Amino acid sequence: MTELPATLLLRATGVDMRATALWTQRSVSACNAASPHAALLVLLAAVPSWWLTARTGFLVPVRGG
């Protein structure tokens, strides 16, 4: 069983999350309706990723000979 169908099975009744809305619309081939959800999920994931890499100094170039 993959992670998203397990999320769909274990969610509270009447609660619709952005990931489940994206999965539902993608499964019925409603790509135009699913694209705003996908873009928002990517944007929301990019912010903490950027913050963590900036905080750890991973993107700082190494100087030296």
Coordinates of N, CA and C in Angstrom, one line a residue:
M1 N 0.8 -1.2 0.0 CA 0.0 0.0 0.0 C 0.9 1.2 0.0
T2 N 0.6 2.2 -0.8 CA 1.4 3.4 -0.9 C 0.9 4.4 0.1
E3 N 1.6 5.4 0.3 CA 1.4 6.4 1.4 C 0.1 7.2 1.2
L4 N -0.2 7.6 0.0 CA -1.4 8.5 -0.2 C -2.7 7.7 0.0
P5 N -2.9 6.5 -0.6 CA -4.1 5.8 -0.3 C -4.3 5.5 1.2
A6 N -3.2 5.3 1.9 CA -3.3 5.1 3.4 C -3.8 6.3 4.0
T7 N -3.3 7.5 3.5 CA -3.8 8.8 4.0 C -5.3 8.9 3.8
L8 N -5.7 8.5 2.6 CA -7.1 8.6 2.3 C -8.0 7.7 3.2
L9 N -7.5 6.6 3.5 CA -8.2 5.6 4.4 C -8.2 6.1 5.8
L10 N -7.2 6.7 6.3 CA -7.1 7.1 7.7 C -7.5 8.5 8.0
R11 N -7.9 9.3 7.0 CA -8.3 10.7 7.3 C -9.6 10.7 8.0
A12 N -9.9 11.8 8.7 CA -11.2 12.0 9.4 C -12.3 12.2 8.4
T13 N -13.5 11.8 8.7 CA -14.6 11.9 7.8 C -14.9 13.4 7.6
G14 N -15.1 13.8 6.3 CA -15.4 15.2 6.0 C -14.2 16.1 5.9
V15 N -13.0 15.6 6.1 CA -11.8 16.5 6.1 C -11.1 16.3 4.7
D16 N -10.9 17.3 4.0 CA -10.2 17.2 2.7 C -8.9 18.0 2.8
M17 N -7.8 17.3 2.6 CA -6.5 18.0 2.6 C -6.1 18.3 1.2
R18 N -5.1 19.1 1.0 CA -4.7 19.5 -0.3 C -4.1 18.3 -1.1
A19 N -3.4 17.5 -0.4 CA -2.8 16.3 -1.0 C -3.9 15.4 -1.5
T20 N -4.9 15.2 -0.7 CA -6.0 14.3 -1.1 C -6.8 14.9 -2.3
A21 N -7.0 16.2 -2.3 CA -7.7 16.9 -3.4 C -6.9 16.7 -4.7
L22 N -5.6 16.9 -4.6 CA -4.7 16.7 -5.7 C -4.8 15.3 -6.3
W23 N -4.7 14.3 -5.4 CA -4.8 12.9 -5.8 C -6.1 12.6 -6.4
T24 N -7.2 13.1 -5.9 CA -8.6 12.8 -6.4 C -8.7 13.4 -7.8
Q25 N -8.3 14.6 -7.9 CA -8.5 15.3 -9.2 C -7.5 14.7 -10.3
R26 N -6.4 14.3 -9.9 CA -5.5 13.7 -10.8 C -6.0 12.3 -11.3
S27 N -6.6 11.6 -10.4 CA -7.1 10.2 -10.7 C -8.3 10.3 -11.6
V28 N -9.0 11.4 -11.7 CA -10.1 11.5 -12.7 C -9.7 12.3 -13.9
S29 N -8.4 12.5 -14.1 CA -7.8 13.2 -15.2 C -8.3 14.7 -15.3
A30 N -8.4 15.3 -14.2 CA -8.8 16.7 -14.2 C -7.5 17.5 -13.9
C31 N -6.6 17.5 -14.9 CA -5.3 18.1 -14.7 C -5.3 19.6 -14.4
N32 N -6.2 20.3 -15.1 CA -6.4 21.7 -14.9 C -6.8 22.1 -13.5
A33 N -7.7 21.2 -12.9 CA -8.1 21.5 -11.6 C -7.1 21.1 -10.5
A34 N -6.2 20.1 -10.9 CA -5.2 19.6 -10.0 C -4.0 20.5 -9.9
S35 N -3.7 21.3 -11.0 CA -2.4 22.0 -11.1 C -2.3 23.1 -10.0
P36 N -3.3 23.8 -9.6 CA -3.0 24.8 -8.5 C -2.7 24.1 -7.2
H37 N -3.3 22.9 -6.9 CA -2.9 22.2 -5.7 C -1.5 21.7 -5.7
A38 N -1.1 21.2 -6.9 CA 0.3 20.7 -7.1 C 1.3 21.9 -6.9
A39 N 1.0 23.0 -7.5 CA 1.9 24.2 -7.4 C 2.1 24.6 -6.0
L40 N 1.0 24.7 -5.3 CA 1.0 25.1 -3.9 C 1.8 24.1 -3.0
L41 N 1.6 22.8 -3.3 CA 2.4 21.8 -2.5 C 3.9 22.0 -2.8
V42 N 4.3 22.2 -4.0 CA 5.7 22.4 -4.3 C 6.2 23.7 -3.7
L43 N 5.5 24.8 -3.7 CA 5.9 26.0 -3.1 C 6.0 25.8 -1.6
L44 N 5.0 25.2 -0.9 CA 5.1 25.0 0.5 C 6.3 24.1 0.9
A45 N 6.7 23.1 0.1 CA 7.8 22.3 0.3 C 9.1 23.0 0.1
A46 N 9.1 24.0 -0.8 CA 10.4 24.7 -1.2 C 10.8 25.6 -0.1
V47 N 9.9 26.2 0.6 CA 10.3 27.2 1.7 C 11.1 26.5 2.8
P48 N 10.6 25.5 3.4 CA 11.4 24.9 4.5 C 12.7 24.2 4.0
S49 N 12.7 23.7 2.7 CA 13.9 23.2 2.1 C 14.9 24.3 2.0
W50 N 14.5 25.4 1.5 CA 15.5 26.5 1.3 C 16.0 27.0 2.7
W51 N 15.1 27.1 3.7 CA 15.5 27.5 5.0 C 16.5 26.6 5.6
L52 N 16.3 25.3 5.5 CA 17.2 24.3 6.1 C 18.6 24.3 5.4
T53 N 18.6 24.4 4.0 CA 19.9 24.5 3.4 C 20.6 25.8 3.7
A54 N 19.9 26.9 3.8 CA 20.6 28.2 4.2 C 21.1 28.1 5.6
R55 N 20.4 27.5 6.5 CA 20.8 27.4 7.9 C 22.0 26.5 8.1
T56 N 22.0 25.4 7.3 CA 23.2 24.5 7.5 C 24.4 24.9 6.7
G57 N 24.3 25.9 5.9 CA 25.4 26.3 5.1 C 25.8 25.4 3.9
F58 N 24.8 24.6 3.5 CA 25.1 23.6 2.5 C 25.3 24.3 1.1
L59 N 24.8 25.4 0.9 CA 24.9 26.1 -0.4 C 26.1 27.1 -0.4
V60 N 26.8 27.3 0.7 CA 27.9 28.2 0.7 C 29.1 27.6 0.0
P61 N 29.6 28.3 -1.0 CA 30.8 27.7 -1.8 C 32.0 27.6 -0.9
V62 N 32.8 26.5 -1.1 CA 34.0 26.3 -0.4 C 35.1 27.1 -1.1
R63 N 35.9 27.9 -0.3 CA 37.0 28.6 -0.9 C 38.3 28.0 -0.4
G64 N 39.2 28.0 -1.3 CA 40.5 27.4 -0.9 C 41.2 26.9 -2.2
G65 N 42.4 26.6 -1.9 CA 43.3 26.2 -3.0 C 43.2 24.8 -3.5

